[in-house]
Coordinates of C-alpha atoms and ligand atoms in Angstrom, one line a residue:
M1 CA 0.0 0.0 0.0
G2 CA 3.0 2.3 0.6
H3 CA 2.7 5.8 2.2
L4 CA -0.7 7.5 1.9
L5 CA -2.2 10.9 1.9
E6 CA -5.8 10.7 3.2
W7 CA -7.8 13.6 1.8
S8 CA -11.4 13.0 2.9
R9 CA -11.3 15.8 5.5
A10 CA -9.0 18.2 3.7
Y11 CA -11.5 20.4 1.9
T12 CA -13.9 21.5 4.6
G13 CA -15.0 24.6 6.5
R14 CA -14.2 27.7 4.3
L15 CA -12.3 25.5 1.9
L16 CA -14.2 24.0 -1.0
N17 CA -12.2 22.1 -3.5
T18 CA -14.3 23.3 -6.4
D19 CA -13.2 26.9 -5.8
D20 CA -9.5 26.1 -5.3
T21 CA -8.3 24.3 -8.3
V22 CA -5.2 25.6 -10.2
S23 CA -6.0 26.7 -13.8
S24 CA -4.5 24.8 -16.7
S25 CA -2.5 27.9 -17.8
V26 CA -1.0 28.3 -14.3
L27 CA -0.3 24.6 -14.3
S28 CA 1.5 24.6 -17.6
T29 CA 3.6 27.7 -16.6
L30 CA 4.6 25.9 -13.4
Q31 CA 5.4 22.7 -15.3
E32 CA 7.6 24.7 -17.6
R33 CA 9.3 26.4 -14.7
L34 CA 10.0 23.0 -13.0
K35 CA 11.6 21.8 -16.2
R36 CA 13.7 24.9 -16.5
E37 CA 14.8 25.0 -12.9
L38 CA 15.7 21.3 -12.8
G39 CA 17.7 21.9 -16.0
D40 CA 19.6 25.0 -14.8
G41 CA 20.5 23.5 -11.4
T42 CA 18.3 25.7 -9.3
L43 CA 16.6 22.8 -7.6
P44 CA 19.4 20.4 -6.6
F45 CA 17.3 19.1 -3.6
L46 CA 14.9 17.7 -6.2
S47 CA 17.2 16.6 -9.0
M48 CA 19.6 15.1 -6.5
T49 CA 22.4 15.4 -9.0
Y50 CA 24.8 16.0 -6.1
V51 CA 24.5 12.4 -4.8
A52 CA 27.4 10.9 -6.7
Q53 CA 29.8 13.5 -5.4
L54 CA 28.3 13.0 -1.9
E55 CA 29.1 9.3 -2.0
R56 CA 32.6 9.9 -3.1
D57 CA 33.2 12.5 -0.3
M58 CA 31.5 10.3 2.2
A59 CA 33.9 7.4 1.4
L60 CA 36.8 9.7 2.2
V61 CA 35.5 11.6 5.2
L62 CA 33.4 9.0 7.1
P63 CA 36.5 6.8 8.1
K64 CA 38.1 10.0 9.5
V65 CA 35.1 10.8 11.8
K66 CA 34.1 7.2 12.8
P67 CA 36.8 6.5 15.4
F68 CA 35.7 9.4 17.6
R69 CA 33.3 8.9 20.5
H70 CA 31.7 12.3 20.1
M71 CA 30.8 14.6 17.2
L72 CA 30.4 18.2 18.0
L73 CA 28.3 19.9 15.3
L74 CA 28.5 23.7 14.9
G75 CA 25.8 25.0 12.7
I76 CA 22.4 26.8 12.8
G77 CA 19.0 26.8 11.1
G78 CA 19.1 24.5 8.1
S79 CA 22.6 23.4 9.0
A80 CA 21.5 21.9 12.3
L81 CA 17.8 21.0 12.3
G82 CA 17.9 18.1 9.8
C83 CA 20.7 16.5 11.7
R84 CA 18.9 16.9 15.0
A85 CA 15.7 15.3 13.5
I86 CA 17.6 12.4 12.1
Q87 CA 19.5 11.8 15.3
N88 CA 16.4 11.8 17.4
A89 CA 14.5 9.6 15.0
F90 CA 17.2 7.0 14.1
A91 CA 19.9 7.2 16.8
P92 CA 17.9 8.0 19.9
G93 CA 20.3 5.9 22.1
Q94 CA 22.3 9.0 23.1
N95 CA 19.1 10.4 24.8
L96 CA 18.7 7.2 26.9
P97 CA 20.4 6.0 30.1
D98 CA 23.8 4.3 29.9
H99 CA 24.5 5.2 26.3
N100 CA 27.9 3.9 25.2
G101 CA 28.0 4.5 21.4
P102 CA 28.7 7.5 19.3
S103 CA 26.9 10.8 20.1
V104 CA 26.2 14.0 18.1
W105 CA 26.0 17.2 20.0
V106 CA 24.4 20.0 18.0
A107 CA 25.5 23.5 19.1
D108 CA 23.1 25.9 17.4
N109 CA 22.9 28.8 19.7
V110 CA 25.2 31.4 21.2
C111 CA 24.4 30.8 24.9
A112 CA 27.7 31.0 26.6
E113 CA 26.5 29.0 29.6
Q114 CA 25.3 26.1 27.4
F115 CA 28.4 26.3 25.3
E116 CA 30.8 26.2 28.3
A117 CA 28.8 23.3 29.8
L118 CA 29.2 21.3 26.5
L119 CA 32.9 22.0 26.2
A120 CA 33.5 21.2 29.8
R121 CA 32.0 17.8 29.4
L122 CA 33.6 16.9 26.0
D123 CA 37.1 15.5 25.9
P124 CA 38.8 17.2 22.8
K125 CA 40.8 14.0 22.2
E126 CA 37.6 12.0 21.8
T127 CA 35.7 14.6 19.8
I128 CA 35.5 15.3 16.0
V129 CA 34.2 18.8 15.3
V130 CA 32.0 19.3 12.2
C131 CA 31.4 22.9 11.3
I132 CA 28.5 23.4 8.9
S133 CA 27.7 26.6 7.0
K134 CA 26.6 26.9 3.4
S135 CA 27.6 30.6 3.3
G136 CA 30.7 29.9 5.4
G137 CA 30.1 33.3 7.2
T138 CA 27.1 32.9 9.6
I139 CA 28.2 34.8 12.7
E140 CA 26.8 32.2 15.2
T141 CA 28.6 29.3 13.5
I142 CA 31.8 31.2 12.8
A143 CA 32.0 32.5 16.3
Q144 CA 31.7 28.9 17.6
Y145 CA 34.3 27.8 15.1
F146 CA 36.9 30.3 16.4
L147 CA 36.3 29.2 20.0
V148 CA 36.3 25.5 19.3
K149 CA 39.4 25.8 17.1
D150 CA 41.2 27.3 20.1
W151 CA 39.8 24.6 22.4
L152 CA 41.1 21.9 20.0
M153 CA 44.5 23.7 19.6
N154 CA 45.0 24.0 23.4
A155 CA 44.5 20.2 23.7
L156 CA 46.1 18.9 20.5
G157 CA 48.4 21.6 19.1
E158 CA 48.9 21.2 15.4
G159 CA 46.8 18.1 15.5
W160 CA 43.7 20.2 15.7
T161 CA 43.4 20.1 11.9
K162 CA 42.8 16.3 12.1
Q163 CA 39.7 16.8 14.2
M164 CA 37.9 19.6 12.3
V165 CA 35.8 18.9 9.3
V166 CA 33.9 21.6 7.4
I167 CA 30.8 21.3 5.3
T168 CA 30.4 24.4 3.2
D169 CA 30.2 25.9 -0.3
V170 CA 32.5 24.2 -2.8
R171 CA 34.4 27.4 -3.7
K172 CA 33.5 30.5 -1.6
G173 CA 33.2 31.7 2.0
Y174 CA 35.4 31.9 5.0
L175 CA 35.0 28.3 6.0
R176 CA 36.2 27.1 2.6
E177 CA 39.2 29.4 2.9
E178 CA 39.9 27.9 6.3
A179 CA 39.6 24.4 4.9
V180 CA 42.1 25.2 2.1
R181 CA 44.5 27.1 4.4
H182 CA 44.7 24.3 7.0
G183 CA 44.1 21.3 4.8
L184 CA 40.9 20.4 6.7
A185 CA 38.8 17.5 5.6
S186 CA 35.7 18.9 3.9
M187 CA 32.5 18.1 2.2
E188 CA 30.4 20.3 0.0
V189 CA 27.1 22.0 0.2
P190 CA 26.2 22.0 -3.5
D191 CA 25.4 25.2 -5.4
H192 CA 21.8 26.4 -5.0
L193 CA 21.2 23.9 -2.1
G194 CA 20.0 26.3 0.6
G195 CA 20.2 25.4 4.3
R196 CA 16.7 24.3 4.8
Y197 CA 16.7 22.0 1.7
S198 CA 20.1 20.5 2.6
A199 CA 19.3 17.9 5.2
L200 CA 19.8 15.1 2.7
S201 CA 23.2 16.3 1.6
A202 CA 26.5 16.0 3.6
V203 CA 24.9 18.5 6.1
G204 CA 22.5 15.9 7.6
L205 CA 24.0 12.7 6.2
L206 CA 27.6 12.9 7.5
P207 CA 26.3 13.0 11.1
A208 CA 23.8 10.4 10.2
A209 CA 26.4 8.0 8.8
Y210 CA 28.6 8.6 11.8
L211 CA 25.8 7.5 14.0
G212 CA 25.2 4.4 12.0
V213 CA 21.9 5.6 10.5
D214 CA 21.0 4.1 7.1
W215 CA 21.8 7.3 5.2
K216 CA 21.5 5.6 1.9
G217 CA 18.0 4.6 2.8
L218 CA 17.2 8.2 3.5
L219 CA 18.4 9.1 0.1
E220 CA 16.6 6.3 -1.6
G221 CA 13.3 7.2 0.0
A222 CA 13.8 10.8 -1.1
A223 CA 14.6 9.8 -4.6
S224 CA 11.5 7.6 -4.8
V225 CA 9.4 10.8 -4.2
A226 CA 11.5 13.1 -6.4
R227 CA 11.8 10.7 -9.4
P228 CA 8.4 11.4 -11.1
L229 CA 9.0 15.1 -10.9
A230 CA 12.6 14.9 -12.0
N231 CA 11.5 12.7 -14.9
G232 CA 9.1 15.3 -16.2
E233 CA 5.9 13.5 -15.2
P234 CA 2.9 15.9 -14.8
M235 CA 3.3 17.7 -11.5
K236 CA -0.4 17.9 -11.1
D237 CA -0.4 14.2 -10.4
H238 CA 2.2 14.4 -7.7
P239 CA 1.2 14.4 -4.1
S240 CA 3.5 17.3 -3.3
F241 CA 1.6 19.5 -5.8
A242 CA -1.7 18.4 -4.4
L243 CA -0.5 19.4 -0.9
A244 CA 0.8 22.7 -2.2
T245 CA -2.5 23.4 -3.9
W246 CA -4.3 22.7 -0.7
A247 CA -1.9 24.7 1.5
H248 CA -2.2 27.7 -0.9
A249 CA -6.0 27.5 -0.9
L250 CA -5.9 27.5 2.9
M251 CA -3.9 30.7 2.9
N252 CA -6.3 32.3 0.5
R253 CA -9.3 31.4 2.7
G254 CA -7.8 33.0 5.8
Y255 CA -6.3 29.9 7.4
S256 CA -3.1 31.6 8.7
Q257 CA -1.7 28.6 10.6
L258 CA -0.6 25.2 9.4
L259 CA -0.3 22.6 12.1
F260 CA 2.2 19.8 11.8
F261 CA 0.8 17.3 14.3
C262 CA 3.2 14.5 14.5
Y263 CA 1.9 11.2 15.9
I264 CA 5.1 9.4 15.2
P265 CA 6.7 10.5 18.5
Q266 CA 10.1 9.2 17.5
W267 CA 10.0 11.7 14.6
S268 CA 8.9 14.7 16.8
V269 CA 12.0 16.7 15.9
Y270 CA 10.8 16.7 12.3
G271 CA 8.3 19.3 13.6
P272 CA 10.9 22.0 14.1
W273 CA 12.7 20.9 10.9
F274 CA 9.4 21.4 8.9
A275 CA 8.6 24.6 10.7
Q276 CA 11.9 26.2 9.6
L277 CA 11.4 24.9 6.1
W278 CA 7.9 26.3 5.8
A279 CA 8.4 29.6 7.6
E280 CA 11.7 30.6 6.1
S281 CA 10.6 29.6 2.6
L282 CA 7.1 31.1 2.6
G283 CA 6.9 34.0 5.1
K284 CA 7.2 36.7 2.4
E285 CA 5.5 39.9 1.3
G286 CA 2.8 39.7 3.9
K287 CA 1.9 36.2 2.8
G288 CA 2.3 32.6 4.1
S289 CA 1.0 30.5 7.0
Q290 CA 2.6 30.1 10.4
P291 CA 3.8 26.5 10.9
V292 CA 3.0 25.1 14.3
A293 CA 4.8 21.9 15.3
A294 CA 3.1 19.6 17.8
T295 CA 3.7 16.1 19.0
G296 CA 1.0 13.6 19.8
V297 CA 0.1 12.5 22.3
T298 CA 2.1 14.9 24.5
D299 CA 0.6 18.1 23.1
Q300 CA -2.9 16.8 23.5
H301 CA -2.3 18.1 27.0
S302 CA -1.0 21.5 26.1
V303 CA -1.7 23.3 22.8
N304 CA -4.5 21.0 21.5
Q305 CA -7.3 23.0 23.2
M306 CA -6.3 26.0 21.1
F307 CA -6.2 23.9 17.9
L308 CA -9.7 22.5 18.6
D309 CA -11.5 25.5 19.9
G310 CA -9.4 28.6 19.4
Q311 CA -9.7 30.8 16.3
R312 CA -10.8 29.0 13.2
D313 CA -7.6 29.8 11.3
K314 CA -5.8 26.4 11.3
G315 CA -5.2 23.7 8.7
C316 CA -3.5 20.5 9.8
L317 CA -0.9 18.1 8.4
F318 CA -1.5 15.1 10.6
L319 CA 1.4 12.5 10.6
T320 CA 0.9 8.9 11.5
S321 CA 2.4 5.5 10.8
R322 CA 0.4 2.3 10.6
S323 CA 3.3 0.2 11.8
Q324 CA 4.2 1.5 15.2
P325 CA 5.3 -1.2 17.6
G326 CA 2.8 -2.5 20.2
G327 CA 5.4 -2.8 23.0
R328 CA 4.6 -4.6 26.2
S329 CA 1.0 -5.5 27.1
F330 CA -1.0 -4.7 30.2
G331 CA -1.3 -7.5 32.7
S332 CA -4.5 -9.3 33.6
N333 CA -4.0 -7.9 37.1
L334 CA -5.2 -4.4 36.2
P335 CA -7.9 -3.1 38.7
E336 CA -11.5 -3.6 37.6
K337 CA -11.8 0.1 36.8
W338 CA -9.2 -0.4 34.0
A339 CA -10.2 -3.9 33.0
W340 CA -10.8 -2.8 29.4
L341 CA -7.0 -2.3 29.0
R342 CA -6.2 -5.9 30.2
G343 CA -4.1 -7.8 27.6
K344 CA -3.8 -4.8 25.3
P345 CA -0.4 -3.7 24.0
F346 CA 0.7 -0.3 25.2
G347 CA 1.1 0.8 21.6
N348 CA -2.7 0.7 21.2
L349 CA -2.9 4.0 23.1
L350 CA -1.0 5.9 20.4
E351 CA -3.2 4.6 17.6
A352 CA -6.4 5.2 19.5
E353 CA -5.4 8.7 20.7
A354 CA -4.2 9.7 17.2
L355 CA -7.6 8.6 15.9
G356 CA -9.4 10.5 18.7
T357 CA -7.5 13.7 18.1
R358 CA -7.8 13.5 14.3
M359 CA -11.5 13.0 14.6
A360 CA -11.9 15.8 17.1
L361 CA -9.9 18.2 14.8
C362 CA -12.1 17.2 11.9
K363 CA -15.3 17.7 14.0
S364 CA -14.0 21.2 14.9
G365 CA -13.8 21.9 11.2
V366 CA -10.0 22.0 10.9
P367 CA -9.1 21.1 7.2
L368 CA -6.8 18.1 7.7
V369 CA -4.7 15.9 5.5
N370 CA -3.5 12.7 7.1
I371 CA 0.0 11.6 6.0
D372 CA 0.1 8.0 6.9
M373 CA 3.6 6.3 6.6
E374 CA 3.9 2.7 5.8
N375 CA 6.6 2.3 8.4
T376 CA 9.2 4.4 10.3
H377 CA 12.3 3.3 8.6
E378 CA 14.9 5.7 7.2
R379 CA 13.6 5.2 3.7
S380 CA 10.2 6.5 4.8
A381 CA 11.7 9.5 6.5
G382 CA 13.6 10.4 3.3
A383 CA 10.3 10.1 1.4
L384 CA 8.5 12.4 3.8
M385 CA 11.3 14.9 3.8
M386 CA 11.3 15.1 0.0
L387 CA 7.5 15.3 -0.1
L388 CA 7.5 18.3 2.3
E389 CA 10.4 20.1 0.6
A390 CA 8.7 19.8 -2.8
T391 CA 5.4 20.9 -1.3
T392 CA 7.1 23.9 0.2
V393 CA 8.6 25.0 -3.1
F394 CA 5.4 24.5 -5.1
T395 CA 3.4 26.4 -2.5
G396 CA 5.8 29.3 -2.9
W397 CA 5.4 29.2 -6.6
L398 CA 1.6 29.3 -6.3
M399 CA 1.9 32.2 -3.9
G400 CA 4.1 34.1 -6.3
I401 CA 7.1 34.4 -4.0
N402 CA 10.6 33.0 -4.0
P403 CA 10.7 30.0 -1.6
L404 CA 14.5 29.7 -1.8
D405 CA 15.6 33.0 -0.3
Q406 CA 15.1 34.6 3.2
P407 CA 15.6 38.3 2.8
A408 CA 13.8 39.5 5.9
V409 CA 16.1 37.7 8.3
E410 CA 19.1 39.5 6.9
L411 CA 18.2 42.8 8.6
G412 CA 18.5 41.4 12.1
K413 CA 21.8 39.8 11.2
R414 CA 23.2 43.1 9.9
L415 CA 22.0 45.0 13.0
A416 CA 23.6 42.4 15.3
N417 CA 26.9 42.6 13.3
T418 CA 26.7 46.4 13.6
R419 CA 26.1 46.2 17.4
L420 CA 29.3 44.0 17.6
G421 CA 31.3 46.6 15.8
A422 CA 31.6 45.2 12.3
P423 CA 32.5 47.8 9.7
G424 CA 30.6 48.8 6.6
Y425 CA 27.1 49.1 8.1
S426 CA 26.5 52.9 8.1
E427 CA 22.8 52.6 7.4
E428 CA 22.4 50.1 10.3
E429 CA 24.4 52.3 12.6
A430 CA 21.9 55.1 12.0
D431 CA 19.1 52.6 12.6
L432 CA 20.7 51.5 15.9
K433 CA 21.1 55.1 17.0
A434 CA 17.4 55.9 16.1
F435 CA 16.3 52.8 18.1
F436 CA 18.1 53.9 21.2
D437 CA 17.1 57.5 20.9
V438 CA 13.4 56.5 21.6
P439 CA 13.0 57.1 25.4
R440 CA 12.6 53.9 27.3
K441 CA 9.4 53.1 29.1
E442 CA 10.3 50.7 31.9
Q443 CA 8.2 48.9 34.4
A444 CA 9.7 46.8 37.2
F445 CA 8.1 43.5 38.3
Ligands
PA5_501 O1 17.6 27.6 5.6 C1 18.4 28.5 5.5 O2 18.9 28.9 4.4 C2 19.0 29.1 6.8 O3 18.3 28.7 7.9 C3 20.4 28.7 7.0 O4 20.5 27.3 7.1 C4 21.0 29.3 8.2 O5 20.9 30.7 8.2 C5 22.5 29.0 8.3 O6 23.1 29.4 7.2 P1 24.6 28.9 6.8 O7 24.4 27.4 6.5 O8 25.0 29.7 5.6 O9 25.4 29.1 7.9

């Protein structure tokens, strides 16, 4: 049966499928665009033309990182979230008691307290550092790189270069210069593969391979979803385009939030990964829908009340798998009050509660598509990632915005750099001055 999209409750409430079809002229323009952008290399996440090089690089670099007990990953945004999702889904051992195997520690913030705590606990001699930045110049990542480089040098002297790997642009950027200058092992982020579309490149897959995750399975699953699009089959028949059409119609009908309700708890960190993909790609020109990641069943006891009975501004992607393990069963000794659970596997709760919540959302009129995965193997996760990435790009095209850039977040970065004393930001210096010139209105509490 494979993975399924279940559509019976998708077009409901203010969303009527008759009103929201894409015209044939729009469709043929988009089909042409897809052909063009696959051809000119703008969509490497979909064409996956980078895979042969990735496999060659992996063969060289993986043996260098494997012997280490810890991997310290420096990166942020798209350079960190895919790895974190994959680690939590497929190498959860390091989150459990008495872990002995390899561990990946993702440093994606600039909290000095957390950073010091991490470095204090890691032994540099047992740690391979992987610094990931497509641009090679992201302040958070580069700042960590400088500090961790010193940390390694203090412990290893010249040997630090053997314990630093960079994943960055093939030709340009500060990190690439560092790799060349010091002869660091490196892997590439291919041209046009932006951070949030890069989890299935070296960015997410070197850490995955280090952890023993079936990284080739992730790629195969992704390729199985990408193939019809890459082969020029009609995009209107592809599930990602159906999802994009639906998501776009939701926006047009005032549904300003898109829930990603994950009832595969092992995959819960795909929620933040998807949220970043959706928000950074589609929050443009006053348009888009706010992604809201939630995990079942945990969030039934937190945000679900708002989903069910708050503003009627939410659509929902509801993620389940029909092959979750049953686990241990309840004994026959359960008290009479709970006798209906006797003999049932614990896993039945997840299935029943997912159904209950899905039905409740539908009853509240939330337009909902159920993504039901055949199983929770790596291949399936790869398929889901590709489905969501393609959906995101096509939704952006239907909205008439560029889903591959993120211009609005640049301002905050420039202002932060100015605050830190970076030269060349005269306009931002004036902005900072104007900001501080406004009299403060303080209230103690
Ligand atoms: O998705 C994106 O493009 C961003 O979130 C980037 O991944 C993030 O800003 C980090 O950029 P870089 O990989 O260039 O350091």
